[in-house]
Amino acid sequence: MPLPLYLLALVVFAMGTSEFMVAGLLPDIASDLDVSVGAAGTLTSAFAIGMIVGAPLVAALARNRPGRSSLPGFVLVFSAAHVVGALTTSFAVLFATRVVAAVANAGFLAIALTTAAGLVLPDRKGRALAVLLSGTTVATVAGVPGGSLLGTMLGWRATFWAVGVLCLPAALGILMGIPTRPGQPHAADAPALRSEIAQLKSPRLLLVMLLAALINAATFGSFTFLAPLVTDAGLARPWISVVLVIFGAGSFVGVTLAGRFSDQRPGPVVAVGGPLLLIGWPALAVLAETPSALFALVLVQGALSFAVGGTLITRVLYEAAGAPTMSGAYATAALNVGAAAGPLVAAATLGTVGNRGPLWASGLLVLLALLAALAFREVMAPARSHEVLQ
């Protein structure tokens, strides 16, 4: 894989740390800013909503600009939002900074996905995406637990400062390492924006985006509220970081699996991984009070979630091949519709079902995805080269 892919992955690591770190900081943020844990959990949804809106909008505005100039700008805005977030004493301001950071993240990721796909041969998009998403999985393995530990030692604001500082060398690395327009069509050769948007009329593309959104909603819904499960199991707060590391290790295995099979054999990944996900979330809800079961199932669910979710996101890029400058935005939107909806659905269960409610909600979301895939399987049948379910 080309070196610029790893530079992009470095930025995804910083941004992924920011996106996921709130999961380990919820109790501290809620206490410091005098809001409920459920309200603090909406910071994850705020980030995802900003990415949903920002991805297509920013991608459309920047579609004729080279990634080398636009990508560092997004990183710097992202960094500035974290500085403001670290300084504020208002939950409303913190919420707003998460939206701003998310829009910058969305613009970066939408263009980075297109850039990454242009750096490799057309039939290796899945592997390129796996490298890019490895930044996210490394964030869950190292960045998020590290941020949680830093927050425990120095306060949650220190974690925001750390992310803001980390972005600066990443921006410099992209400016120096990314070609002006790697593999992207020149403005004169690219399809018209209207033509690229018209790709959203494709039933195949819409179905894959729906499946990706539902699977990622299940993932982010439970991931956001892992911290209370750890304390419910009778474990001390430092074990929250351990559980996040375990989830991240599983997600790294899953995204690696997706990179290996999502180009040529996506069907088996979804057909096998989907039902296992459906079993795993309720099993975790039932066994969460047992530490050994909690650790094992968090590992397995992390792997399955990112294997299935990563495969589906890759298929979005394939199905949106007729939109070369907007396909990354469609993949980003699908990912973050799930990331926004999942925590909201999960938070709604806390008051009625308790801390295990998000796990039951995740199981329901996976069930909806499998039912949609089954009900509309004929939509996928005509184009065998892009099958998601066989």
GROMACS .gro file of C-alpha atoms in nm:
model
  390
    1MET     CA    1   0.000   0.000   0.000
    2PRO     CA    2   0.129   0.352  -0.081
    3LEU     CA    3   0.282   0.557   0.201
    4PRO     CA    4   0.025   0.842   0.165
    5LEU     CA    5  -0.245   0.597   0.277
    6TYR     CA    6  -0.072   0.566   0.613
    7LEU     CA    7  -0.048   0.944   0.646
    8LEU     CA    8  -0.424   0.962   0.595
    9ALA     CA    9  -0.466   0.683   0.850
   10LEU     CA   10  -0.268   0.888   1.103
   11VAL     CA   11  -0.523   1.169   1.077
   12VAL     CA   12  -0.809   0.918   1.098
   13PHE     CA   13  -0.645   0.795   1.419
   14ALA     CA   14  -0.655   1.144   1.570
   15MET     CA   15  -1.012   1.203   1.454
   16GLY     CA   16  -1.124   0.857   1.560
   17THR     CA   17  -0.978   0.914   1.905
   18SER     CA   18  -1.185   1.230   1.931
   19GLU     CA   19  -1.502   1.067   1.803
   20PHE     CA   20  -1.485   0.769   2.037
   21MET     CA   21  -1.311   0.915   2.344
   22VAL     CA   22  -1.637   1.058   2.480
   23ALA     CA   23  -1.744   0.699   2.559
   24GLY     CA   24  -1.479   0.680   2.832
   25LEU     CA   25  -1.527   1.039   2.954
   26LEU     CA   26  -1.906   1.051   2.992
   27PRO     CA   27  -1.919   1.036   3.374
   28ASP     CA   28  -1.657   1.311   3.414
   29ILE     CA   29  -1.812   1.540   3.151
   30ALA     CA   30  -2.158   1.492   3.298
   31SER     CA   31  -2.035   1.571   3.648
   32ASP     CA   32  -1.822   1.870   3.550
   33LEU     CA   33  -2.086   2.036   3.331
   34ASP     CA   34  -2.380   1.937   3.553
   35VAL     CA   35  -2.574   1.728   3.300
   36SER     CA   36  -2.698   1.368   3.304
   37VAL     CA   37  -2.493   1.082   3.159
   38GLY     CA   38  -2.761   1.038   2.894
   39ALA     CA   39  -2.731   1.404   2.795
   40ALA     CA   40  -2.352   1.376   2.783
   41GLY     CA   41  -2.396   1.076   2.555
   42THR     CA   42  -2.562   1.301   2.297
   43LEU     CA   43  -2.217   1.448   2.231
   44THR     CA   44  -2.152   1.133   2.028
   45SER     CA   45  -2.469   1.191   1.830
   46ALA     CA   46  -2.380   1.560   1.783
   47PHE     CA   47  -2.052   1.452   1.628
   48ALA     CA   48  -2.222   1.202   1.401
   49ILE     CA   49  -2.493   1.449   1.295
   50GLY     CA   50  -2.224   1.700   1.201
   51MET     CA   51  -2.059   1.434   0.987
   52ILE     CA   52  -2.386   1.337   0.818
   53VAL     CA   53  -2.458   1.694   0.716
   54GLY     CA   54  -2.097   1.788   0.654
   55ALA     CA   55  -1.988   1.495   0.439
   56PRO     CA   56  -2.199   1.560   0.126
   57LEU     CA   57  -2.198   1.938   0.168
   58VAL     CA   58  -1.824   1.980   0.211
   59ALA     CA   59  -1.744   1.713  -0.048
   60ALA     CA   60  -1.958   1.897  -0.302
   61LEU     CA   61  -1.789   2.231  -0.225
   62ALA     CA   62  -1.438   2.086  -0.234
   63ARG     CA   63  -1.484   1.832  -0.515
   64ASN     CA   64  -1.265   2.028  -0.762
   65ARG     CA   65  -0.996   2.113  -0.508
   66PRO     CA   66  -0.689   1.889  -0.469
   67GLY     CA   67  -0.676   1.688  -0.150
   68ARG     CA   68  -0.329   1.817  -0.075
   69SER     CA   69  -0.464   2.166  -0.011
   70SER     CA   70  -0.809   2.091   0.132
   71LEU     CA   71  -0.727   1.804   0.368
   72PRO     CA   72  -0.485   1.999   0.595
   73GLY     CA   73  -0.741   2.279   0.624
   74PHE     CA   74  -0.999   2.038   0.761
   75VAL     CA   75  -0.745   1.907   1.012
   76LEU     CA   76  -0.666   2.257   1.141
   77VAL     CA   77  -1.035   2.343   1.190
   78PHE     CA   78  -1.077   2.013   1.372
   79SER     CA   79  -0.785   2.102   1.602
   80ALA     CA   80  -0.924   2.449   1.678
   81ALA     CA   81  -1.263   2.303   1.775
   82HIS     CA   82  -1.093   2.085   2.035
   83VAL     CA   83  -0.907   2.379   2.184
   84VAL     CA   84  -1.237   2.564   2.231
   85GLY     CA   85  -1.396   2.249   2.374
   86ALA     CA   86  -1.115   2.214   2.627
   87LEU     CA   87  -1.162   2.574   2.743
   88THR     CA   88  -1.542   2.599   2.770
   89THR     CA   89  -1.749   2.557   3.084
   90SER     CA   90  -2.078   2.540   2.890
   91PHE     CA   91  -2.229   2.212   2.773
   92ALA     CA   92  -2.401   2.397   2.487
   93VAL     CA   93  -2.067   2.534   2.365
   94LEU     CA   94  -1.906   2.192   2.399
   95PHE     CA   95  -2.196   2.045   2.199
   96ALA     CA   96  -2.140   2.308   1.928
   97THR     CA   97  -1.766   2.237   1.912
   98ARG     CA   98  -1.844   1.870   1.855
   99VAL     CA   99  -2.062   1.962   1.557
  100VAL     CA  100  -1.790   2.190   1.411
  101ALA     CA  101  -1.524   1.924   1.465
  102ALA     CA  102  -1.753   1.669   1.302
  103VAL     CA  103  -1.808   1.882   0.992
  104ALA     CA  104  -1.430   1.916   0.956
  105ASN     CA  105  -1.392   1.543   1.013
  106ALA     CA  106  -1.663   1.473   0.754
  107GLY     CA  107  -1.495   1.689   0.494
  108PHE     CA  108  -1.164   1.522   0.561
  109LEU     CA  109  -1.298   1.167   0.557
  110ALA     CA  110  -1.514   1.216   0.246
  111ILE     CA  111  -1.217   1.343   0.048
  112ALA     CA  112  -0.976   1.097   0.211
  113LEU     CA  113  -1.192   0.801   0.108
  114THR     CA  114  -1.192   0.921  -0.252
  115THR     CA  115  -0.819   0.994  -0.234
  116ALA     CA  116  -0.743   0.653  -0.085
  117ALA     CA  117  -0.942   0.475  -0.357
  118GLY     CA  118  -0.751   0.673  -0.621
  119LEU     CA  119  -0.414   0.566  -0.480
  120VAL     CA  120  -0.469   0.196  -0.560
  121LEU     CA  121  -0.593  -0.022  -0.844
  122PRO     CA  122  -0.973  -0.024  -0.892
  123ASP     CA  123  -1.013  -0.377  -0.751
  124ARG     CA  124  -0.824  -0.296  -0.429
  125LYS     CA  125  -1.055  -0.035  -0.281
  126GLY     CA  126  -1.137  -0.263   0.010
  127ARG     CA  127  -0.774  -0.298   0.113
  128ALA     CA  128  -0.717   0.076   0.080
  129LEU     CA  129  -1.023   0.140   0.295
  130ALA     CA  130  -0.896  -0.113   0.550
  131VAL     CA  131  -0.571   0.082   0.585
  132LEU     CA  132  -0.764   0.405   0.624
  133LEU     CA  133  -1.002   0.257   0.881
  134SER     CA  134  -0.710   0.103   1.068
  135GLY     CA  135  -0.660   0.454   1.201
  136THR     CA  136  -1.002   0.422   1.363
  137THR     CA  137  -0.932   0.080   1.509
  138VAL     CA  138  -0.593   0.188   1.644
  139ALA     CA  139  -0.777   0.481   1.800
  140THR     CA  140  -1.003   0.238   1.983
  141VAL     CA  141  -0.703   0.023   2.087
  142ALA     CA  142  -0.468   0.301   2.196
  143GLY     CA  143  -0.611   0.650   2.148
  144VAL     CA  144  -0.944   0.612   2.326
  145PRO     CA  145  -0.817   0.413   2.626
  146GLY     CA  146  -0.518   0.645   2.646
  147GLY     CA  147  -0.753   0.941   2.639
  148SER     CA  148  -0.968   0.779   2.907
  149LEU     CA  149  -0.662   0.721   3.126
  150LEU     CA  150  -0.541   1.076   3.066
  151GLY     CA  151  -0.887   1.202   3.155
  152THR     CA  152  -0.886   0.999   3.475
  153MET     CA  153  -0.547   1.139   3.576
  154LEU     CA  154  -0.572   1.501   3.459
  155GLY     CA  155  -0.940   1.557   3.380
  156TRP     CA  156  -1.140   1.520   3.059
  157ARG     CA  157  -1.018   1.856   2.926
  158ALA     CA  158  -0.663   1.723   2.901
  159THR     CA  159  -0.783   1.466   2.649
  160PHE     CA  160  -0.931   1.739   2.430
  161TRP     CA  161  -0.602   1.930   2.446
  162ALA     CA  162  -0.409   1.616   2.349
  163VAL     CA  163  -0.624   1.557   2.038
  164GLY     CA  164  -0.590   1.922   1.933
  165VAL     CA  165  -0.211   1.906   1.956
  166LEU     CA  166  -0.189   1.568   1.782
  167CYS     CA  167  -0.362   1.712   1.475
  168LEU     CA  168  -0.085   1.962   1.401
  169PRO     CA  169   0.193   1.724   1.286
  170ALA     CA  170  -0.072   1.518   1.105
  171ALA     CA  171  -0.171   1.822   0.897
  172LEU     CA  172   0.193   1.886   0.810
  173GLY     CA  173   0.242   1.522   0.710
  174ILE     CA  174  -0.051   1.534   0.468
  175LEU     CA  175   0.065   1.862   0.316
  176MET     CA  176   0.405   1.709   0.245
  177GLY     CA  177   0.305   1.354   0.157
  178ILE     CA  178  -0.017   1.359  -0.048
  179PRO     CA  179   0.010   1.411  -0.425
  180THR     CA  180  -0.187   1.703  -0.567
  181ARG     CA  181  -0.464   1.489  -0.719
  182PRO     CA  182  -0.388   1.117  -0.679
  183GLY     CA  183  -0.599   0.909  -0.912
  184GLN     CA  184  -0.883   1.163  -0.909
  185PRO     CA  185  -1.047   1.293  -1.224
  186HIS     CA  186  -0.954   1.644  -1.329
  187ALA     CA  187  -1.234   1.899  -1.303
  188ALA     CA  188  -1.293   1.885  -1.678
  189ASP     CA  189  -1.317   1.504  -1.676
  190ALA     CA  190  -1.525   1.452  -1.361
  191PRO     CA  191  -1.900   1.393  -1.401
  192ALA     CA  192  -2.127   1.686  -1.327
  193LEU     CA  193  -2.233   1.718  -0.964
  194ARG     CA  194  -2.597   1.659  -1.065
  195SER     CA  195  -2.496   1.334  -1.231
  196GLU     CA  196  -2.308   1.219  -0.920
  197ILE     CA  197  -2.602   1.303  -0.694
  198ALA     CA  198  -2.830   1.111  -0.930
  199GLN     CA  199  -2.641   0.795  -0.833
  200LEU     CA  200  -2.844   0.805  -0.509
  201LYS     CA  201  -3.143   0.684  -0.712
  202SER     CA  202  -2.978   0.343  -0.743
  203PRO     CA  203  -3.170   0.085  -0.532
  204ARG     CA  204  -2.849  -0.115  -0.485
  205LEU     CA  205  -2.661   0.184  -0.348
  206LEU     CA  206  -2.947   0.284  -0.118
  207LEU     CA  207  -2.982  -0.069   0.018
  208VAL     CA  208  -2.612  -0.102   0.097
  209MET     CA  209  -2.614   0.240   0.264
  210LEU     CA  210  -2.915   0.136   0.474
  211LEU     CA  211  -2.748  -0.187   0.583
  212ALA     CA  212  -2.426  -0.007   0.669
  213ALA     CA  213  -2.616   0.254   0.871
  214LEU     CA  214  -2.806  -0.008   1.073
  215ILE     CA  215  -2.497  -0.215   1.152
  216ASN     CA  216  -2.300   0.092   1.255
  217ALA     CA  217  -2.592   0.216   1.464
  218ALA     CA  218  -2.574  -0.110   1.658
  219THR     CA  219  -2.197  -0.072   1.698
  220PHE     CA  220  -2.194   0.288   1.816
  221GLY     CA  221  -2.505   0.249   2.030
  222SER     CA  222  -2.340  -0.007   2.255
  223PHE     CA  223  -1.985   0.130   2.231
  224THR     CA  224  -2.096   0.471   2.361
  225PHE     CA  225  -2.230   0.317   2.683
  226LEU     CA  226  -1.965   0.052   2.757
  227ALA     CA  227  -1.832   0.245   3.058
  228PRO     CA  228  -2.141   0.189   3.280
  229LEU     CA  229  -2.131  -0.184   3.200
  230VAL     CA  230  -1.778  -0.208   3.338
  231THR     CA  231  -1.871  -0.051   3.671
  232ASP     CA  232  -2.190  -0.261   3.687
  233ALA     CA  233  -1.968  -0.570   3.668
  234GLY     CA  234  -1.802  -0.460   3.991
  235LEU     CA  235  -1.480  -0.346   3.822
  236ALA     CA  236  -1.293  -0.029   3.913
  237ARG     CA  237  -1.294   0.268   3.675
  238PRO     CA  238  -0.945   0.197   3.529
  239TRP     CA  239  -1.094  -0.122   3.383
  240ILE     CA  240  -1.298   0.097   3.148
  241SER     CA  241  -0.979   0.162   2.953
  242VAL     CA  242  -0.906  -0.212   2.944
  243VAL     CA  243  -1.249  -0.289   2.799
  244LEU     CA  244  -1.206  -0.017   2.538
  245VAL     CA  245  -0.869  -0.168   2.442
  246ILE     CA  246  -1.032  -0.510   2.408
  247PHE     CA  247  -1.306  -0.369   2.185
  248GLY     CA  248  -1.043  -0.188   1.978
  249ALA     CA  249  -0.834  -0.503   1.940
  250GLY     CA  250  -1.138  -0.686   1.812
  251SER     CA  251  -1.223  -0.401   1.573
  252PHE     CA  252  -0.870  -0.412   1.432
  253VAL     CA  253  -0.912  -0.782   1.358
  254GLY     CA  254  -1.251  -0.711   1.202
  255VAL     CA  255  -1.139  -0.429   0.975
  256THR     CA  256  -0.839  -0.638   0.865
  257LEU     CA  257  -1.078  -0.919   0.774
  258ALA     CA  258  -1.295  -0.674   0.584
  259GLY     CA  259  -0.993  -0.549   0.391
  260ARG     CA  260  -0.903  -0.901   0.288
  261PHE     CA  261  -1.246  -1.014   0.172
  262SER     CA  262  -1.461  -0.708   0.098
  263ASP     CA  263  -1.334  -0.666  -0.260
  264GLN     CA  264  -1.401  -1.018  -0.385
  265ARG     CA  265  -1.603  -1.208  -0.121
  266PRO     CA  266  -1.825  -0.965   0.071
  267GLY     CA  267  -2.122  -1.204   0.078
  268PRO     CA  268  -1.979  -1.460   0.323
  269VAL     CA  269  -1.860  -1.186   0.560
  270VAL     CA  270  -2.209  -1.037   0.584
  271ALA     CA  271  -2.396  -1.369   0.572
  272VAL     CA  272  -2.190  -1.520   0.855
  273GLY     CA  273  -2.103  -1.210   1.055
  274GLY     CA  274  -2.455  -1.064   1.059
  275PRO     CA  275  -2.628  -1.353   1.240
  276LEU     CA  276  -2.337  -1.382   1.483
  277LEU     CA  277  -2.375  -1.013   1.565
  278LEU     CA  278  -2.745  -1.072   1.625
  279ILE     CA  279  -2.661  -1.342   1.880
  280GLY     CA  280  -2.374  -1.154   2.039
  281TRP     CA  281  -2.542  -0.833   2.156
  282PRO     CA  282  -2.819  -1.005   2.359
  283ALA     CA  283  -2.562  -1.254   2.492
  284LEU     CA  284  -2.352  -0.964   2.618
  285ALA     CA  285  -2.663  -0.810   2.778
  286VAL     CA  286  -2.731  -1.132   2.969
  287LEU     CA  287  -2.370  -1.203   3.072
  288ALA     CA  288  -2.232  -0.851   3.122
  289GLU     CA  289  -2.205  -0.885   3.501
  290THR     CA  290  -1.949  -1.163   3.460
  291PRO     CA  291  -1.611  -0.998   3.386
  292SER     CA  292  -1.469  -1.290   3.182
  293ALA     CA  293  -1.780  -1.303   2.963
  294LEU     CA  294  -1.778  -0.924   2.931
  295PHE     CA  295  -1.418  -0.924   2.807
  296ALA     CA  296  -1.469  -1.213   2.562
  297LEU     CA  297  -1.791  -1.083   2.411
  298VAL     CA  298  -1.665  -0.725   2.379
  299LEU     CA  299  -1.370  -0.863   2.180
  300VAL     CA  300  -1.592  -1.074   1.955
  301GLN     CA  301  -1.850  -0.800   1.900
  302GLY     CA  302  -1.579  -0.548   1.815
  303ALA     CA  303  -1.441  -0.784   1.550
  304LEU     CA  304  -1.778  -0.874   1.401
  305SER     CA  305  -1.906  -0.515   1.402
  306PHE     CA  306  -1.611  -0.379   1.209
  307ALA     CA  307  -1.587  -0.679   0.976
  308VAL     CA  308  -1.950  -0.647   0.868
  309GLY     CA  309  -1.967  -0.267   0.888
  310GLY     CA  310  -1.636  -0.219   0.706
  311THR     CA  311  -1.742  -0.458   0.431
  312LEU     CA  312  -2.068  -0.271   0.377
  313ILE     CA  313  -1.894   0.068   0.369
  314THR     CA  314  -1.657  -0.068   0.104
  315ARG     CA  315  -1.956  -0.182  -0.101
  316VAL     CA  316  -2.091   0.173  -0.089
  317LEU     CA  317  -1.775   0.287  -0.270
  318TYR     CA  318  -1.824   0.017  -0.532
  319GLU     CA  319  -2.192   0.088  -0.585
  320ALA     CA  320  -2.119   0.464  -0.612
  321ALA     CA  321  -1.844   0.419  -0.870
  322GLY     CA  322  -2.035   0.652  -1.103
  323ALA     CA  323  -1.981   0.933  -0.850
  324PRO     CA  324  -1.600   0.947  -0.824
  325THR     CA  325  -1.582   1.271  -0.625
  326MET     CA  326  -1.888   1.207  -0.406
  327SER     CA  327  -1.864   0.835  -0.329
  328GLY     CA  328  -1.657   0.904  -0.019
  329ALA     CA  329  -1.927   1.140   0.104
  330TYR     CA  330  -2.195   0.874   0.055
  331ALA     CA  331  -1.988   0.619   0.247
  332THR     CA  332  -1.922   0.871   0.524
  333ALA     CA  333  -2.291   0.961   0.546
  334ALA     CA  334  -2.395   0.595   0.569
  335LEU     CA  335  -2.142   0.532   0.843
  336ASN     CA  336  -2.248   0.833   1.045
  337VAL     CA  337  -2.623   0.801   1.006
  338GLY     CA  338  -2.566   0.489   1.210
  339ALA     CA  339  -2.324   0.661   1.446
  340ALA     CA  340  -2.584   0.933   1.513
  341ALA     CA  341  -2.890   0.712   1.545
  342GLY     CA  342  -2.727   0.438   1.752
  343PRO     CA  343  -2.644   0.641   2.065
  344LEU     CA  344  -2.982   0.816   2.052
  345VAL     CA  345  -3.167   0.485   2.042
  346ALA     CA  346  -2.936   0.345   2.309
  347ALA     CA  347  -2.978   0.647   2.539
  348ALA     CA  348  -3.357   0.613   2.514
  349THR     CA  349  -3.334   0.264   2.668
  350LEU     CA  350  -3.134   0.368   2.974
  351GLY     CA  351  -3.432   0.498   3.168
  352THR     CA  352  -3.647   0.190   3.111
  353VAL     CA  353  -3.412  -0.108   3.068
  354GLY     CA  354  -3.105   0.024   3.251
  355ASN     CA  355  -2.740   0.013   3.149
  356ARG     CA  356  -2.791  -0.304   2.945
  357GLY     CA  357  -3.058  -0.138   2.733
  358PRO     CA  358  -2.810  -0.026   2.464
  359LEU     CA  359  -2.706  -0.390   2.410
  360TRP     CA  360  -3.065  -0.500   2.353
  361ALA     CA  361  -3.114  -0.203   2.121
  362SER     CA  362  -2.805  -0.305   1.922
  363GLY     CA  363  -2.946  -0.654   1.879
  364LEU     CA  364  -3.271  -0.507   1.747
  365LEU     CA  365  -3.083  -0.285   1.498
  366VAL     CA  366  -2.887  -0.583   1.365
  367LEU     CA  367  -3.214  -0.777   1.332
  368LEU     CA  368  -3.362  -0.492   1.126
  369ALA     CA  369  -3.053  -0.497   0.900
  370LEU     CA  370  -3.082  -0.871   0.843
  371LEU     CA  371  -3.454  -0.846   0.772
  372ALA     CA  372  -3.392  -0.564   0.522
  373ALA     CA  373  -3.119  -0.765   0.351
  374LEU     CA  374  -3.349  -1.066   0.329
  375ALA     CA  375  -3.652  -0.872   0.211
  376PHE     CA  376  -3.462  -0.687  -0.063
  377ARG     CA  377  -3.208  -0.952  -0.159
  378GLU     CA  378  -3.339  -0.951  -0.517
  379VAL     CA  379  -3.221  -0.590  -0.547
  380MET     CA  380  -2.865  -0.714  -0.518
  381ALA     CA  381  -2.901  -1.006  -0.758
  382PRO     CA  382  -2.855  -0.848  -1.105
  383ALA     CA  383  -2.495  -0.725  -1.065
  384ARG     CA  384  -2.297  -1.025  -0.953
  385SER     CA  385  -1.967  -0.839  -0.948
  386HIS     CA  386  -2.095  -0.622  -0.663
  387GLU     CA  387  -2.285  -0.877  -0.458
  388VAL     CA  388  -2.327  -0.809  -0.089
  389LEU     CA  389  -2.537  -1.113  -0.014
  390GLN     CA  390  -2.514  -1.428  -0.215
   0.00000   0.00000   0.00000
